[in-house]
mmCIF file of N, CA and C and ligand atoms in Angstrom:
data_model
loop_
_atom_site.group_PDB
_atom_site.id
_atom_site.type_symbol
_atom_site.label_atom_id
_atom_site.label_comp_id
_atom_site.label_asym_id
_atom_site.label_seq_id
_atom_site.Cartn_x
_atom_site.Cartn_y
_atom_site.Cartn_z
ATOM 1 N N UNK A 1 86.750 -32.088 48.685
ATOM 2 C CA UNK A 1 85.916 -31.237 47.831
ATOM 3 C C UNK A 1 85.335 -32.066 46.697
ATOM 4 N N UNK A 2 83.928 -31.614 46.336
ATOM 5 C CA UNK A 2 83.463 -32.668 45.189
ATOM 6 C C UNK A 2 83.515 -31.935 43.757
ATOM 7 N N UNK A 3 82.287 -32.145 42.912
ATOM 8 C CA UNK A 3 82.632 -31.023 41.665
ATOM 9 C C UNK A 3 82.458 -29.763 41.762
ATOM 10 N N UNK A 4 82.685 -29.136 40.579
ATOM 11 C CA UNK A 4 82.195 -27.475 40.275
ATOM 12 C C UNK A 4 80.934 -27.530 40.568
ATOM 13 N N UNK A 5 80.438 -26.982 41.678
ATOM 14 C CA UNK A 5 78.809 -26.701 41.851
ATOM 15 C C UNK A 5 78.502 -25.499 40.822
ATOM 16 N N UNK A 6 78.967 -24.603 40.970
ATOM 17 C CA UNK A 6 78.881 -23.548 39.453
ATOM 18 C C UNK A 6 80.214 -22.454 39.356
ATOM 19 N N UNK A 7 80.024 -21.515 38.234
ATOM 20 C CA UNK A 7 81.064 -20.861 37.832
ATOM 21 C C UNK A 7 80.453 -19.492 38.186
ATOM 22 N N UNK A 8 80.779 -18.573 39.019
ATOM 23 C CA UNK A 8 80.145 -17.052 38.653
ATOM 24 C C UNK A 8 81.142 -15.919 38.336
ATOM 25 N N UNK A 9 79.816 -15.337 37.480
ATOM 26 C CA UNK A 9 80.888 -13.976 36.246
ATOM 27 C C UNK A 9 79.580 -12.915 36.969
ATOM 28 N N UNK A 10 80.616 -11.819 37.366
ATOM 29 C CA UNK A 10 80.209 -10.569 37.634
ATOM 30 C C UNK A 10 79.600 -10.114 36.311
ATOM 31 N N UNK A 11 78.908 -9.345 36.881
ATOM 32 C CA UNK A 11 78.047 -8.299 35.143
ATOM 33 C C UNK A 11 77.462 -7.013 35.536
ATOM 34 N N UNK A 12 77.989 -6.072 34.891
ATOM 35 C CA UNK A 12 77.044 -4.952 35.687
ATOM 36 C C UNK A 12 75.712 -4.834 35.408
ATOM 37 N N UNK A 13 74.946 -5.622 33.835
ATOM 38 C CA UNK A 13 73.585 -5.391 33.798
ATOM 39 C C UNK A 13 73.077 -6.972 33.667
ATOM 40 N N UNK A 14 72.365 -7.322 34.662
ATOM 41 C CA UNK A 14 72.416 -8.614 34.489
ATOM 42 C C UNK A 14 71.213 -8.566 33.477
ATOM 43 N N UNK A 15 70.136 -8.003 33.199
ATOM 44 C CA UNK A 15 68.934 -7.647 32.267
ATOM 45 C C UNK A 15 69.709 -8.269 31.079
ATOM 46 N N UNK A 16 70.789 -7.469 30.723
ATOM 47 C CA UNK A 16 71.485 -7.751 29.058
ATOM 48 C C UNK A 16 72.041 -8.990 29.049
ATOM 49 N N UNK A 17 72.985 -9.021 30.441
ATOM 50 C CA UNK A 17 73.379 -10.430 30.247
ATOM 51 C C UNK A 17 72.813 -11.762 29.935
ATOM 52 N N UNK A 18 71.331 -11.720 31.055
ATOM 53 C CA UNK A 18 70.512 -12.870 30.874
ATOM 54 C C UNK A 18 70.535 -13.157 29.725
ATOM 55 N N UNK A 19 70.065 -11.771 28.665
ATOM 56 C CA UNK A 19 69.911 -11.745 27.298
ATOM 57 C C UNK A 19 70.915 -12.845 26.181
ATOM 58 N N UNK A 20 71.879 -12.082 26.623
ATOM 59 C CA UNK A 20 73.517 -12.701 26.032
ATOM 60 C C UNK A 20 73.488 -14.148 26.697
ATOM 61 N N UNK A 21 73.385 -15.203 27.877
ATOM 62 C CA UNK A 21 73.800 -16.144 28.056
ATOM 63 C C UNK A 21 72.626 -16.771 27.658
ATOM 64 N N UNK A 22 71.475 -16.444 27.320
ATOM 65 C CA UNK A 22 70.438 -17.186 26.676
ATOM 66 C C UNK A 22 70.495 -17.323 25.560
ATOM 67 N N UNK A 23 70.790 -16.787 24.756
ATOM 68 C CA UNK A 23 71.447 -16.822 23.357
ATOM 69 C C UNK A 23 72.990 -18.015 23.298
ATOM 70 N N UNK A 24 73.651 -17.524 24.168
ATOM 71 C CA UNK A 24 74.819 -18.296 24.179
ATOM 72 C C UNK A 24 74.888 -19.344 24.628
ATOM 73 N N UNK A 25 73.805 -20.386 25.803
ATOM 74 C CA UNK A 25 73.219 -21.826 25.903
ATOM 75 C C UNK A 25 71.909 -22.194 25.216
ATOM 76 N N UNK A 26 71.096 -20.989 24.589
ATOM 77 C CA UNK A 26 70.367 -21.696 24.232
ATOM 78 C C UNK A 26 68.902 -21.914 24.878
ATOM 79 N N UNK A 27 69.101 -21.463 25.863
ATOM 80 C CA UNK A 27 68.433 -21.687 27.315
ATOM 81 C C UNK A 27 68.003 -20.428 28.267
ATOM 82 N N UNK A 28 66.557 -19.673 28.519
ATOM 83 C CA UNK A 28 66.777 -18.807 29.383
ATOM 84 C C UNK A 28 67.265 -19.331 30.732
ATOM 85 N N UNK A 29 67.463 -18.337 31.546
ATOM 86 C CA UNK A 29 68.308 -18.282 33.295
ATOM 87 C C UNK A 29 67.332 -19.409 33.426
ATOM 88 N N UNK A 30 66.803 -19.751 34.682
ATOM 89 C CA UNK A 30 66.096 -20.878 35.746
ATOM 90 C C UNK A 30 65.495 -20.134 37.014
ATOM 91 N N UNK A 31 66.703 -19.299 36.959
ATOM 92 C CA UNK A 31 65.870 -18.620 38.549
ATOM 93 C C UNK A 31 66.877 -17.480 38.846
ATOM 94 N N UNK A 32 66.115 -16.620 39.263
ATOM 95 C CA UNK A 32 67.048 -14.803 39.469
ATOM 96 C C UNK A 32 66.805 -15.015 41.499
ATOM 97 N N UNK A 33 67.735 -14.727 41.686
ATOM 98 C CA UNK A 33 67.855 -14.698 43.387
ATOM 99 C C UNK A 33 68.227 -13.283 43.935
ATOM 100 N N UNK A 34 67.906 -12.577 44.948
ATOM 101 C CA UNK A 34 68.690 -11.328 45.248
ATOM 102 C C UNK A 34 69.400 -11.879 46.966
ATOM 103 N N UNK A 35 70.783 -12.143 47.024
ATOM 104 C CA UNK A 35 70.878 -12.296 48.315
ATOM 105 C C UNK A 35 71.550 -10.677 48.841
ATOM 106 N N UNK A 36 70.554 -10.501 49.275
ATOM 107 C CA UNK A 36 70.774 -8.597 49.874
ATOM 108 C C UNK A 36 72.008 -8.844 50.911
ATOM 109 N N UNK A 37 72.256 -9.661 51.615
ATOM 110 C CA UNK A 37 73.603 -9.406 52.622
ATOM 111 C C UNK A 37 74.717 -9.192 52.150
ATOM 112 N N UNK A 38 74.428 -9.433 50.928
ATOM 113 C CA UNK A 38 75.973 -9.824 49.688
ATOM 114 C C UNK A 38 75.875 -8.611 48.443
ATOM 115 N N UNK A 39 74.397 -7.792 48.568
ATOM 116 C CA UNK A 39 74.341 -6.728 47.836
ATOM 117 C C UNK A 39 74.644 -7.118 46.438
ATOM 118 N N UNK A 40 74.209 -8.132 46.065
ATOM 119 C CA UNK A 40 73.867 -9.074 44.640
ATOM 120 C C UNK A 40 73.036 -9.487 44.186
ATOM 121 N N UNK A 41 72.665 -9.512 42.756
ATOM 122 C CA UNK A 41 71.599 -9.933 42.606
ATOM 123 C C UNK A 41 71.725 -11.220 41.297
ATOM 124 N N UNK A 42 71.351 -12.244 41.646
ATOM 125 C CA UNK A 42 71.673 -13.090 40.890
ATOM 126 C C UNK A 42 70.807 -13.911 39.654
ATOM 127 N N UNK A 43 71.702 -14.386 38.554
ATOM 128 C CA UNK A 43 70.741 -15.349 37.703
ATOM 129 C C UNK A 43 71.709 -16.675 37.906
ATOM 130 N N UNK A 44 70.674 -17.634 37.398
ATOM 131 C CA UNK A 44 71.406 -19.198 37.114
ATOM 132 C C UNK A 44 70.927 -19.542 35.413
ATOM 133 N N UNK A 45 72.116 -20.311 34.996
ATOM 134 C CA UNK A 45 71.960 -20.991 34.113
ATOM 135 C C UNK A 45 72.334 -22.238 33.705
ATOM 136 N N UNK A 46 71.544 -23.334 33.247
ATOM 137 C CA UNK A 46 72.450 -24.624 33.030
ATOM 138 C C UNK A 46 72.778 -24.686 31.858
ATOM 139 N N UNK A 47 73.472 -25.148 31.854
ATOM 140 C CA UNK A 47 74.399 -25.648 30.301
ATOM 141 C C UNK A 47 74.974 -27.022 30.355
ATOM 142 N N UNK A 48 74.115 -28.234 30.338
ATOM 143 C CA UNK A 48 74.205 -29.329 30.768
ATOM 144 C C UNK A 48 73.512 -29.847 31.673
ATOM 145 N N UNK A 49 74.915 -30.759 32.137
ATOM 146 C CA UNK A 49 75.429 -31.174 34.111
ATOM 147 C C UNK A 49 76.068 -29.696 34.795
ATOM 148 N N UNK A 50 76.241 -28.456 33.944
ATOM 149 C CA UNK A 50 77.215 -26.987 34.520
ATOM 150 C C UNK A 50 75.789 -25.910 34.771
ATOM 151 N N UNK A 51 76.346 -25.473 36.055
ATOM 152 C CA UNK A 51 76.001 -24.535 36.410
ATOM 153 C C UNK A 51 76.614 -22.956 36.055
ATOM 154 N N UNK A 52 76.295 -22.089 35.728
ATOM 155 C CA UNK A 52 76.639 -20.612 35.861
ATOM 156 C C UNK A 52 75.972 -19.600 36.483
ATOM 157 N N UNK A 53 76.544 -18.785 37.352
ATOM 158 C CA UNK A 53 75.740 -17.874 38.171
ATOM 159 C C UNK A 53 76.768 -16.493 37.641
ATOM 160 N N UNK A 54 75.776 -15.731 37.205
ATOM 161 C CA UNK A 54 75.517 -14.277 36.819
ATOM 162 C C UNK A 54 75.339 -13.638 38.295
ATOM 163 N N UNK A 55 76.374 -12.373 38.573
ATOM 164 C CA UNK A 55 76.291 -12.128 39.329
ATOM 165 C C UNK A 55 76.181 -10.372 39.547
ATOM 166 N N UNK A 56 75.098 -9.330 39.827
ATOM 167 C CA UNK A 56 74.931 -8.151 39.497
ATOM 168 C C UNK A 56 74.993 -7.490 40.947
ATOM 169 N N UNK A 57 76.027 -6.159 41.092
ATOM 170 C CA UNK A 57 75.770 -5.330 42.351
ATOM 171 C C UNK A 57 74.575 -5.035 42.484
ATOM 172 N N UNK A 58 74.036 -4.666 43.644
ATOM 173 C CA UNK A 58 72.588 -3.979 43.970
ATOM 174 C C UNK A 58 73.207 -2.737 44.659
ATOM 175 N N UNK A 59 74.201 -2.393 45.084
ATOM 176 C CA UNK A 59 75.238 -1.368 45.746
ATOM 177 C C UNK A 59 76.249 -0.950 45.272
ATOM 178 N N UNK A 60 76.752 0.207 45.419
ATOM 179 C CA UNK A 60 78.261 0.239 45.357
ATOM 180 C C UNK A 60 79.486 -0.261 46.272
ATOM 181 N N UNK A 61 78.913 -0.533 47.170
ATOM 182 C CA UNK A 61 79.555 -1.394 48.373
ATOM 183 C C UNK A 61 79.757 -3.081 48.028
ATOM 184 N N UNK A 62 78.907 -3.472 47.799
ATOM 185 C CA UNK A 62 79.000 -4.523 46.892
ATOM 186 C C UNK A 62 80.523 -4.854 46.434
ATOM 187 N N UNK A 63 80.660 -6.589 46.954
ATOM 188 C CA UNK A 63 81.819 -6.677 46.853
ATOM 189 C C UNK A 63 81.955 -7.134 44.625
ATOM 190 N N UNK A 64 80.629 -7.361 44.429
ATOM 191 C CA UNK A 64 80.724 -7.153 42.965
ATOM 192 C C UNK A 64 80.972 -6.174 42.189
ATOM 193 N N UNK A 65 80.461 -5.046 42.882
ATOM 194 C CA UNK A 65 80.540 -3.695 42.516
ATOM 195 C C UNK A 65 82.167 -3.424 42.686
ATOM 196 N N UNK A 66 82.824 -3.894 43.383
ATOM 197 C CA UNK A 66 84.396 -3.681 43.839
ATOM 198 C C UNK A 66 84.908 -4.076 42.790
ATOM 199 N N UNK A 67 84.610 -5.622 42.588
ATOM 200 C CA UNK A 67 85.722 -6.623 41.836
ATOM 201 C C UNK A 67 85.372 -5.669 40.411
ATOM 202 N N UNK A 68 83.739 -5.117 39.596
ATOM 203 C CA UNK A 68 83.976 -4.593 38.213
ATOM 204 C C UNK A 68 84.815 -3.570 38.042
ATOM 205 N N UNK A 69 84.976 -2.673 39.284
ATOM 206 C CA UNK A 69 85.594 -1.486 39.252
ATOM 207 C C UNK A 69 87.172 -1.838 39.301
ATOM 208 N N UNK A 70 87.367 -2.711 39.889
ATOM 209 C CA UNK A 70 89.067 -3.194 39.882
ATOM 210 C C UNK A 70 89.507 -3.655 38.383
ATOM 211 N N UNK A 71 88.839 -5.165 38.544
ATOM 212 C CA UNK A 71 88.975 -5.935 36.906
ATOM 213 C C UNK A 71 88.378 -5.792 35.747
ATOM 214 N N UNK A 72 86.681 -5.269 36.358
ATOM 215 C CA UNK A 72 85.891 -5.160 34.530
ATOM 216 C C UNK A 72 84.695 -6.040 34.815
ATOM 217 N N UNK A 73 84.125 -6.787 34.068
ATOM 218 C CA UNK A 73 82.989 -8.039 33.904
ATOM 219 C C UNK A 73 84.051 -9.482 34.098
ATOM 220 N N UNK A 74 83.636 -10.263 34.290
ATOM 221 C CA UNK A 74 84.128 -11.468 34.054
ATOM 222 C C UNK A 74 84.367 -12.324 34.801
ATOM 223 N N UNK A 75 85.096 -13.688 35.061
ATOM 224 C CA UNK A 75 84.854 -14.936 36.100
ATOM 225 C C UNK A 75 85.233 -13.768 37.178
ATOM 226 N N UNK A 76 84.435 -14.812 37.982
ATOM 227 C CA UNK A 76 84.351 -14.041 39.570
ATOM 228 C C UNK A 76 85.005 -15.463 40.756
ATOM 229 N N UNK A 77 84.310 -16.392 40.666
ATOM 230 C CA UNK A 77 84.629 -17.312 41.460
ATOM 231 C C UNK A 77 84.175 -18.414 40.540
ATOM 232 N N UNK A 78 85.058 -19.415 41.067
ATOM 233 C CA UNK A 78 84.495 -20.927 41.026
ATOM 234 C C UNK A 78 83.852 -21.497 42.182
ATOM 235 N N UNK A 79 83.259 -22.227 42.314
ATOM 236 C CA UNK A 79 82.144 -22.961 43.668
ATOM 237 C C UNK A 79 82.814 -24.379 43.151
ATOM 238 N N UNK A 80 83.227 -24.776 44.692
ATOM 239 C CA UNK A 80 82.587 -26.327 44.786
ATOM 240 C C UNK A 80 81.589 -26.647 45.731
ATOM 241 N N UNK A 81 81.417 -27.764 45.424
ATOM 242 C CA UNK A 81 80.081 -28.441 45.887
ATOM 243 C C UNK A 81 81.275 -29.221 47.390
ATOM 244 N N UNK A 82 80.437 -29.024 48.407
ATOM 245 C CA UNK A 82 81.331 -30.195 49.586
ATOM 246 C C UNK A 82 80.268 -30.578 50.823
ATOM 247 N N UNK A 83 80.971 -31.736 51.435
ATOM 248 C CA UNK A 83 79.469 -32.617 51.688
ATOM 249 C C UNK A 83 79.101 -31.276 53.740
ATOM 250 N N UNK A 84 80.177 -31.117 54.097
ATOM 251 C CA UNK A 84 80.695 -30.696 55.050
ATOM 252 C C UNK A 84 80.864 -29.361 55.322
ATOM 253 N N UNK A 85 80.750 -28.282 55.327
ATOM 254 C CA UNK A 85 81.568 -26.962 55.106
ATOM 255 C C UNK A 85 82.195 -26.803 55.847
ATOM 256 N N UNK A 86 81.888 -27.019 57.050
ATOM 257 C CA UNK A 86 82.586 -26.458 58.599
ATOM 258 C C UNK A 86 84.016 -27.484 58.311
ATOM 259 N N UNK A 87 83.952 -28.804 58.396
ATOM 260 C CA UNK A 87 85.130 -29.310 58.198
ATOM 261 C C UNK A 87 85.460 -28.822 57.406
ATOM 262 N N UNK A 88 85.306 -28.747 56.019
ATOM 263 C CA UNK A 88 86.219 -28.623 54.871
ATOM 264 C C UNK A 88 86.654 -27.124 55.150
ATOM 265 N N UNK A 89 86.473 -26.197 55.788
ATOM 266 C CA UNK A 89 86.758 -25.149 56.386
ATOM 267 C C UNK A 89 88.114 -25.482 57.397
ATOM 268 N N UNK A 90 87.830 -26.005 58.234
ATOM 269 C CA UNK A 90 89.175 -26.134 59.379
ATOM 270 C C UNK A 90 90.247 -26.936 58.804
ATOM 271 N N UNK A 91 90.105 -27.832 57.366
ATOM 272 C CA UNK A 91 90.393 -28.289 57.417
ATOM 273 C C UNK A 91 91.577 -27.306 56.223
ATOM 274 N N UNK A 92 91.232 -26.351 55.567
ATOM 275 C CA UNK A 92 91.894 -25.858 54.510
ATOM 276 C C UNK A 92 92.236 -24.613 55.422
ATOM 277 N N UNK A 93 92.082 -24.425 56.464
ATOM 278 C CA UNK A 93 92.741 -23.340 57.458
ATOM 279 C C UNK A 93 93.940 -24.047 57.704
ATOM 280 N N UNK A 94 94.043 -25.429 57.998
ATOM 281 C CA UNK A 94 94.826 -26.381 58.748
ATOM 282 C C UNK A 94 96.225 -26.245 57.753
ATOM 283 N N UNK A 95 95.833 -26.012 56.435
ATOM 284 C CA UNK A 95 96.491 -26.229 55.412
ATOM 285 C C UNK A 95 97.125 -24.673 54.556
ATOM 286 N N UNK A 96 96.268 -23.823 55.448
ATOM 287 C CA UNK A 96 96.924 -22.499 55.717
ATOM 288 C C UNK A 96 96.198 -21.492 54.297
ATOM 289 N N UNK A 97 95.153 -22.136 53.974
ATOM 290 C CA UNK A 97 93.921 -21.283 53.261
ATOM 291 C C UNK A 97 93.435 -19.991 53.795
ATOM 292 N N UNK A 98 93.402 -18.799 53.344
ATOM 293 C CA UNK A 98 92.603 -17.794 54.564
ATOM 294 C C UNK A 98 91.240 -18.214 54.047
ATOM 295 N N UNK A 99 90.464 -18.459 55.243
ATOM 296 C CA UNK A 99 89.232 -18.577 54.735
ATOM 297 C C UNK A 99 88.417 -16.493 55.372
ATOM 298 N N UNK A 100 87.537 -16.526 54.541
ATOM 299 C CA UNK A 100 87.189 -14.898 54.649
ATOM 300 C C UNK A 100 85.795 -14.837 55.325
ATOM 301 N N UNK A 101 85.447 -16.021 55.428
ATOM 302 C CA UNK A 101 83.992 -15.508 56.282
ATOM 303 C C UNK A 101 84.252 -17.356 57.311
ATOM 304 N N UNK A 102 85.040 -16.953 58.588
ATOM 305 C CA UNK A 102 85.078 -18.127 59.500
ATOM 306 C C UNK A 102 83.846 -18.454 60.224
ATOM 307 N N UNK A 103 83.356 -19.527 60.118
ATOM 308 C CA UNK A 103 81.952 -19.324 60.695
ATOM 309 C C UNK A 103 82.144 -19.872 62.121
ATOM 310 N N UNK A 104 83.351 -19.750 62.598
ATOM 311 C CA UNK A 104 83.540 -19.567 64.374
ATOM 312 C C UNK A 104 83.232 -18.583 64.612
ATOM 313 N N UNK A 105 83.376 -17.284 63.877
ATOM 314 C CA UNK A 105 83.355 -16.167 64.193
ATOM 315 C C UNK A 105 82.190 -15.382 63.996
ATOM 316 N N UNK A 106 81.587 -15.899 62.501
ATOM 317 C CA UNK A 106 80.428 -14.948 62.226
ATOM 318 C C UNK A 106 79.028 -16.015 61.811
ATOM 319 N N UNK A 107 79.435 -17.531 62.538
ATOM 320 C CA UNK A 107 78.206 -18.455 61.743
ATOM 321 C C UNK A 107 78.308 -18.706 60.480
ATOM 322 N N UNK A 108 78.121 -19.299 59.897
ATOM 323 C CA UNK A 108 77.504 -19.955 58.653
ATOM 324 C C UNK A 108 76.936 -19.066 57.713
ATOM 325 N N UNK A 109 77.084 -18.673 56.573
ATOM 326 C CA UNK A 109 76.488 -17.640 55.797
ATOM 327 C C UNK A 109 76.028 -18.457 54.889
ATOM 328 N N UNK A 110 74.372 -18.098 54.403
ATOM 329 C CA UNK A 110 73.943 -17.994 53.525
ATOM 330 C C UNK A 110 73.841 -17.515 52.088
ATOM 331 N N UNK A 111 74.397 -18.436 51.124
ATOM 332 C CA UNK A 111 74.263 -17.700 49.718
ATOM 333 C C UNK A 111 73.112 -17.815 48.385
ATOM 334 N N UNK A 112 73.389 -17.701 47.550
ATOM 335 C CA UNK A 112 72.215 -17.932 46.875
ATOM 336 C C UNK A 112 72.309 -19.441 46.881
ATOM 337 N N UNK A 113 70.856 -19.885 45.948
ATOM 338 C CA UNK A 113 70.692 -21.227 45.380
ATOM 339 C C UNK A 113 70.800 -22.178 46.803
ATOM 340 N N UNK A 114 69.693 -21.994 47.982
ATOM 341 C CA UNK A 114 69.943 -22.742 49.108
ATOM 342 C C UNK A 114 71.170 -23.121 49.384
ATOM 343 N N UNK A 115 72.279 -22.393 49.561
ATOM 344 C CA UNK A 115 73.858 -23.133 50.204
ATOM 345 C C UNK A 115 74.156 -22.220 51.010
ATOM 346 N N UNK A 116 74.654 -23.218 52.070
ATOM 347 C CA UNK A 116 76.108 -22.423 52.728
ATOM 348 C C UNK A 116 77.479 -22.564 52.020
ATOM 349 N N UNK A 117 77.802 -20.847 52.121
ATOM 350 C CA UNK A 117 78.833 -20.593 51.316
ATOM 351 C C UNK A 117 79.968 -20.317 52.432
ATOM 352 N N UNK A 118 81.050 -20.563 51.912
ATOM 353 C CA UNK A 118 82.319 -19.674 52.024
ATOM 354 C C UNK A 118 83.043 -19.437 51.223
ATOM 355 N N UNK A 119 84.220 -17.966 51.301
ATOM 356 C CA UNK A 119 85.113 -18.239 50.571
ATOM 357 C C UNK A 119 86.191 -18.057 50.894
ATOM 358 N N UNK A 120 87.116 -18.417 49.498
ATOM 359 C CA UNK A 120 88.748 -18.579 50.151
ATOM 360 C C UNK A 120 89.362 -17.453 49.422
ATOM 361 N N UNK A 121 90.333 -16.495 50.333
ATOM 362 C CA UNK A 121 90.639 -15.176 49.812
ATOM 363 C C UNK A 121 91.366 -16.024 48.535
ATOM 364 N N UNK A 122 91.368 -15.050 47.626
ATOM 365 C CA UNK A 122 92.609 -15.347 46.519
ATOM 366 C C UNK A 122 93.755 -15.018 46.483
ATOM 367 N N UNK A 123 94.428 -14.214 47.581
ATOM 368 C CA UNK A 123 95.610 -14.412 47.898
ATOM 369 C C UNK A 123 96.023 -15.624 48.119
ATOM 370 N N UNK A 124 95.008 -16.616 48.480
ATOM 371 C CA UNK A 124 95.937 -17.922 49.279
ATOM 372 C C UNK A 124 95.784 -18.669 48.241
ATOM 373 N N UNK A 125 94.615 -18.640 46.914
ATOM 374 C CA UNK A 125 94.611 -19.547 46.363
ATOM 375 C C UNK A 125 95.061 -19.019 44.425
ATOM 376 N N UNK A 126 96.231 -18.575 44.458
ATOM 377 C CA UNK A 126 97.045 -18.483 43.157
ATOM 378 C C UNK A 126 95.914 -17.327 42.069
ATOM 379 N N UNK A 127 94.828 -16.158 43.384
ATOM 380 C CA UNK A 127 94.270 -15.181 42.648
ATOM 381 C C UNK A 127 92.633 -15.506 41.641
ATOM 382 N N UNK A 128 92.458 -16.677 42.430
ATOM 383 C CA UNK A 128 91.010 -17.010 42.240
ATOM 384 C C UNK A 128 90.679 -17.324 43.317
ATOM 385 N N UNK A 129 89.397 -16.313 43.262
ATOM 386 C CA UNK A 129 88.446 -16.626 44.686
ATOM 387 C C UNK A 129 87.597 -17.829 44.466
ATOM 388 N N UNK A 130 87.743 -18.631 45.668
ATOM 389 C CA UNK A 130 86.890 -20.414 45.684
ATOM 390 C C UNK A 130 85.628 -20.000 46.714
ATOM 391 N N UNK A 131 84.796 -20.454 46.012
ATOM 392 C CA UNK A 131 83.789 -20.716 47.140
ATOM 393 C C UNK A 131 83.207 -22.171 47.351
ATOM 394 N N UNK A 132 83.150 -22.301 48.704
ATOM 395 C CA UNK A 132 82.557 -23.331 49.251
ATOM 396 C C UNK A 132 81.401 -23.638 48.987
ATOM 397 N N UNK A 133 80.499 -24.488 48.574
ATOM 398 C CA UNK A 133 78.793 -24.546 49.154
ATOM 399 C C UNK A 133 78.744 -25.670 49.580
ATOM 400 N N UNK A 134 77.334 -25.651 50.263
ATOM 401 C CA UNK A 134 76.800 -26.966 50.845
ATOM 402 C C UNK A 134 75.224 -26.696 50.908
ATOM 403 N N UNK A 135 74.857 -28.025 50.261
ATOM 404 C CA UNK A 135 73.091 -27.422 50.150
ATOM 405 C C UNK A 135 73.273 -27.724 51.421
ATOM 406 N N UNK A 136 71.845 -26.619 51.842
ATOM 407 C CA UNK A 136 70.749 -26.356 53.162
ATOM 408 C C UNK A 136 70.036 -27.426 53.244
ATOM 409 N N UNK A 137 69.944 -28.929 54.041
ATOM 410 C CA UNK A 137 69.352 -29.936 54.010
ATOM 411 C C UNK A 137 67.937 -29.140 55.771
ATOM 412 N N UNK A 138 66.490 -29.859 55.094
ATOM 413 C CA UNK A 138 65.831 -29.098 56.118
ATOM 414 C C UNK A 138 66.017 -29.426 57.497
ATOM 415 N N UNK A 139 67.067 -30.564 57.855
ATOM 416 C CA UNK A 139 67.404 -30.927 59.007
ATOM 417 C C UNK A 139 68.655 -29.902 59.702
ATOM 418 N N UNK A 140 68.587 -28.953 58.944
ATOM 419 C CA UNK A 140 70.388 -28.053 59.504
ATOM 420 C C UNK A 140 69.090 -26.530 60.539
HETATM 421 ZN ZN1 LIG B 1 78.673 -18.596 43.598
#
């Protein structure tokens, strides 16, 4: 695994939030994404070499919409950046990770910010959900 590709915090209004983390880097977002399969709608922000992704339900189904109603606002996942996914996938199964979206099973998923994502339930990983990415190179 390489660095933190970014940090994402659930929000139920991302409108206010943008507001609030632009104030708080200094910096408006960069780019708002909606990935509809994931029933999210997203902002980015840099703060540096760091990424942060703002992350808003578009549903109540929405697994964002889940996590505010369980916990509230706040970190959602960490991302790393990895050169590989599919390996680094078999390879943290190997090591007894549940991974939650196997892409033997369902392909490769698309997340925001050109990557393939996965993630790792937080049962396996001490109650923080990890996600995988890997930029979309135009040769994939
Ligand atoms: Zn993310």
């Amino acid at each position: 695994m390489n660095k933190i590709e970014h940090i994402g915090i659930a929000v139920k209004d991302l409108e206010k939030s943008n507001v609030l983390f632009a104030s708080l880097f200094g910096e408006a977002h960069y780019k708002i994404e909606e990935v509809a399969s994931e029933g999210v709608k997203t902002s980015f922000f840099k703060s540096g070499p760091n990424k942060i992704e703002l992350l808003e339900a578009t549903n109540p189904d929405s697994p964002i919409a889940k996590f505010i109603e369980k916990k509230g606002e706040g970190i959602h996942h960490i991302a790393f950046a990895v050169d590989n996914i599919k390996e680094e996938i078999k390879r943290l199964q190997n090591e007894g990770f549940i991974v939650l979206n196997d892409p033997e099973v369902s392909g490769l998923k698309k997340g925001a910010d050109n990557k393939y994502v996965a993630f790792l339930h937080p049962k396996s990983t001490n109650g923080v959900l990890i996600e995988l990415c890997q930029e979309i190179s135009e040769n994939d």
